[in-house]
Structures are given as C-alpha cells and as structure tokens.
Short mmCIF file of C-alpha atoms in Angstrom, two decimals:
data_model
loop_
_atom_site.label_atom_id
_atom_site.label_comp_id
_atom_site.label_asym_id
_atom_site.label_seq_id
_atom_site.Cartn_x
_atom_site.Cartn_y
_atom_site.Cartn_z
CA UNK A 1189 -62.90 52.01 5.28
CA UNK A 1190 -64.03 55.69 6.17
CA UNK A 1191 -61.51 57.11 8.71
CA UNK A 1192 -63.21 58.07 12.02
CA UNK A 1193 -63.83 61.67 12.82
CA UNK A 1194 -61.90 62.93 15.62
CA UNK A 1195 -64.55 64.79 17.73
CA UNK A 1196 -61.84 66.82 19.94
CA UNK A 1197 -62.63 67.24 22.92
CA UNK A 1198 -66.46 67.10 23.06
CA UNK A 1199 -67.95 65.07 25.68
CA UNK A 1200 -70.27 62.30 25.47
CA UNK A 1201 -73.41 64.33 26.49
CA UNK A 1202 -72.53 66.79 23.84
CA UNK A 1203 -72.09 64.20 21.07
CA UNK A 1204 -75.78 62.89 22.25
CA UNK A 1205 -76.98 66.22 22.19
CA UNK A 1206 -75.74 67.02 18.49
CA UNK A 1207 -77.22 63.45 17.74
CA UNK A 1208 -80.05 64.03 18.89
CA UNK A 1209 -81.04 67.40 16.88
CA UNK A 1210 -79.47 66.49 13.60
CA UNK A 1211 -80.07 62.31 13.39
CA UNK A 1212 -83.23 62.19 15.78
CA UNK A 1213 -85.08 65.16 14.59
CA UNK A 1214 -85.65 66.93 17.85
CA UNK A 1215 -85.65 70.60 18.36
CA UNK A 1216 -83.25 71.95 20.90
CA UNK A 1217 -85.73 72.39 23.82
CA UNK A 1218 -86.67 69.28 23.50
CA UNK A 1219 -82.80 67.93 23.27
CA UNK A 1220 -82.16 70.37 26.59
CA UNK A 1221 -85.21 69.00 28.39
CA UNK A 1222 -84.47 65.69 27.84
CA UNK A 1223 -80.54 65.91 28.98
CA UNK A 1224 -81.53 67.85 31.28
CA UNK A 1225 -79.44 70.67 30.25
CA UNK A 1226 -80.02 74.28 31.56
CA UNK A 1227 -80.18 77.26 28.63
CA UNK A 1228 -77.07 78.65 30.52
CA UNK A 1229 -74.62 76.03 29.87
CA UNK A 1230 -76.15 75.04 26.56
CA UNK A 1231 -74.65 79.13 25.39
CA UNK A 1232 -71.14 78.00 27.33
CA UNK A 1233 -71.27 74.88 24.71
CA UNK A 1234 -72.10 77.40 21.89
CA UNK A 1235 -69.11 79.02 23.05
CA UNK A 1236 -66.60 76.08 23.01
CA UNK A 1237 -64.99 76.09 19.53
CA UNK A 1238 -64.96 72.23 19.01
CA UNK A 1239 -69.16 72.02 19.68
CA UNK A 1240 -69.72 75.16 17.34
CA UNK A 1241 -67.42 73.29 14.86
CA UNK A 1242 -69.37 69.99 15.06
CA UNK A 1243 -73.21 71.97 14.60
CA UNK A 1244 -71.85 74.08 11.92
CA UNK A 1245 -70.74 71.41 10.14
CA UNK A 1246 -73.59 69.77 10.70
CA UNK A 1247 -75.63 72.37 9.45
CA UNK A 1248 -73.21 73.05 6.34
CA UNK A 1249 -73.75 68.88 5.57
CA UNK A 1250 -77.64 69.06 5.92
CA UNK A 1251 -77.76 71.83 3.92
CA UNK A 1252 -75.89 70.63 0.77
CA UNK A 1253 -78.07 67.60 1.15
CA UNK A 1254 -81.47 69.55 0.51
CA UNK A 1255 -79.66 71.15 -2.28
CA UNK A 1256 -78.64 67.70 -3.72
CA UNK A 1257 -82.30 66.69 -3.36
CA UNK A 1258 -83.59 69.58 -4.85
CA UNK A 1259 -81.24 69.25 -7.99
CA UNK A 1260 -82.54 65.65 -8.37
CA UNK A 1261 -86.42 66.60 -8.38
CA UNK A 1262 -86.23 69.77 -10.07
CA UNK A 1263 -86.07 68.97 -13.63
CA UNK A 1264 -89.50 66.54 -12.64
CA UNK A 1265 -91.27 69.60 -10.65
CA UNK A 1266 -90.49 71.75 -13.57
CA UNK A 1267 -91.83 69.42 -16.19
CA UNK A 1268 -95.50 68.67 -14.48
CA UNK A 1269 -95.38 72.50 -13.70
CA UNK A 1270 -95.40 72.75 -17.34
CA UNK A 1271 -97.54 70.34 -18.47
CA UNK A 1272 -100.14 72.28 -16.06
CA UNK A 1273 -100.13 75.28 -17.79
CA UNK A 1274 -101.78 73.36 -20.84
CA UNK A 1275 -104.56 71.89 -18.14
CA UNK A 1276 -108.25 71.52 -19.31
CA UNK A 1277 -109.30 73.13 -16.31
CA UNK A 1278 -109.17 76.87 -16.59
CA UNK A 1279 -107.91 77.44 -12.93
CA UNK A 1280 -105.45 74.78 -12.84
CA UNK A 1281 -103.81 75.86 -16.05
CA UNK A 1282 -104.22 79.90 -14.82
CA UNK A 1283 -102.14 79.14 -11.75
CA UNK A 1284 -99.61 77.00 -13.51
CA UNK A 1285 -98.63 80.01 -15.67
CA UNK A 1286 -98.84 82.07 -12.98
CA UNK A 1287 -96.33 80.09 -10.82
CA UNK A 1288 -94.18 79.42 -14.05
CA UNK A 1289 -94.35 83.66 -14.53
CA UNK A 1290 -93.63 84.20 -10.81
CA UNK A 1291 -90.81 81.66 -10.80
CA UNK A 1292 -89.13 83.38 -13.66
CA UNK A 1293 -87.60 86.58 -12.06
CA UNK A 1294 -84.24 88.20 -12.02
CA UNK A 1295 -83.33 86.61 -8.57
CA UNK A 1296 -83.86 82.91 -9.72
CA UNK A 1297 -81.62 84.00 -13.39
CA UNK A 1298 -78.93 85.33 -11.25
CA UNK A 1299 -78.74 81.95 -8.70
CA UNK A 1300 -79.17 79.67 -11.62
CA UNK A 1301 -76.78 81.60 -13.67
CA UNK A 1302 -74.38 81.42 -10.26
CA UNK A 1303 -74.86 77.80 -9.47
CA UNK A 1304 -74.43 76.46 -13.47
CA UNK A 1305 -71.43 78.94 -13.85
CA UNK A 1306 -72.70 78.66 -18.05
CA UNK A 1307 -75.25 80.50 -18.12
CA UNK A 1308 -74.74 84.63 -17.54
CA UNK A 1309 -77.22 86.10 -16.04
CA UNK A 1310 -79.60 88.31 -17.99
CA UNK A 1311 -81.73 91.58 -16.09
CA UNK A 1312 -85.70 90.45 -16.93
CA UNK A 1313 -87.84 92.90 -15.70
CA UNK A 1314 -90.51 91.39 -13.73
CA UNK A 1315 -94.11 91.17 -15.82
CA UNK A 1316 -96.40 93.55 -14.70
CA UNK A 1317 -99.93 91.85 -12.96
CA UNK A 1318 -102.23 93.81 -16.03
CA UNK A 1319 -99.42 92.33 -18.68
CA UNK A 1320 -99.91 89.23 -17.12
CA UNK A 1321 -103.72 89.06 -17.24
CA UNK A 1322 -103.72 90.32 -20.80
CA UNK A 1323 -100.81 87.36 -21.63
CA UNK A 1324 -103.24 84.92 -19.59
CA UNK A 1325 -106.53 85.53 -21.26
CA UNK A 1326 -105.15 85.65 -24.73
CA UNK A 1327 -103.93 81.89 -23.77
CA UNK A 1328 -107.20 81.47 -22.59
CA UNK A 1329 -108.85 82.33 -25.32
CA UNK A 1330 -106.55 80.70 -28.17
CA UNK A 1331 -107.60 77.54 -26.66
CA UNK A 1332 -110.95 77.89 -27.03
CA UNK A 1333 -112.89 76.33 -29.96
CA UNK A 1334 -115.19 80.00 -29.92
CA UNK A 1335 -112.30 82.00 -30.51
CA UNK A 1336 -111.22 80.38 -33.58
CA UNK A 1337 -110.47 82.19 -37.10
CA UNK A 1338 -112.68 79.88 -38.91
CA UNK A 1339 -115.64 80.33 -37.03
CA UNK A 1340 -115.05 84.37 -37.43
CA UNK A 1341 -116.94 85.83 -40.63
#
C-alpha cells in the first residue's frame, strides 16, 4: 500500500487547482477562470512554499516521464530514421540523411555521453552544408544503376 502524501497545509481549492493543470490538462487561465481565482492571489499561492513545492514537483514528475517515454521510442525512431535514408524515393531518402547529419552534433554527443555516463564525449565538428551536398549526391549517385563501374568504358 503506497503511503499517502501529506499535502501540508494546502487547501482544497489549491489541490483542485494543481489537479486540474497537471491531471486535467488545462492551462492556468483556464484553471483561474474556472475557480474563479484572481491573477493576484494566484502569485500569493506561488509564494506559499508548500503550493510551489507541490507544482515543482509536479513539474519535476512530468518531466522524467517524457524522458522515460522518449528512452522507450527512441531506439524505434532511430531505426525507421535509418531505414529512410536507403528510401527509393530520392527526397525521402535526401531528408533522412539530412535529419540523421543534423541530429549528429556535438550537443546531442555531449547529452548522450552525460545521460549513459559510458560513453565520453567526443568534439565532432559540425559538417559543413557544401560537404554535405557533395556526401549526399555521391550517395545519390552510388545507387544509381547509370553510375555503375561496369557500365563505364
């Protein structure tokens, strides 16, 4: 049996408040509007330390829960992003490296190589757009039957 959280000493409008942004999905006009709860005293709430507690925490919770969701579909975005780039159509396939290029920077190294804790980070300097092209179009161009070495003289 989960122990109950002990709320302090928020009141029940505030609990229905919190409720209602986080569980029900409404923004915070909305949530003020409908409790009928003026701007001014919704910053005097912000101001009570048990209230900020409960929507940081809150927010801290919801968070880690994207992440967790993330983590899960990842490896399965990364895998059709990949089978893409190998796409009969020309665009599709152009894009697909293009987004697998553009997703390989130093930024998302260093927060992989932070969040696995295995992996150190390595300084890639980002591809320039003409490298790119050139990288693209020889792709391009290995693929198709014209360019291939027995149909050269």
């Amino acid at each position: 049996m989960k122990p109950k959280r002990h709320c302090g000493h928020l009141g029940n409008k505030q609990r229905a408040v919190i409720n209602d942004m986080f569980k029900n999905g409404l923004t915070e006009p909305e949530t003020l509007e409908k409790y009928n709860i003026r701007p001014c005293r919704y910053r005097k709430w912000l101001e009570n330390g048990m209230f900020k507690q409960e929507i940081d925490a809150r927010i801290e919770a919801a968070i880690h829960q994207s992440k967790l969701v993330m983590a899960r579909w990842l490896p399965l975005a990364a895998e059709r992003l990949a089978q893409l780039t190998i796409s009969e159509k020309d665009e599709t396939a152009r894009k697909a490296c293009l987004d697998v290029i553009s997703l390989h920077t130093p930024e998302t190294e260093q927060k992989t190589a932070q969040t696995a804790q295995t992996v150190q980070a390595k300084e890639i300097k980002p591809l320039p757009p003409e490298m790119a092209s050139k990288l693209l179009a020889a792709l391009v161009e290995k693929d198709t039957p014209a360019a291939s070495v027995s149909d050269q003289p």
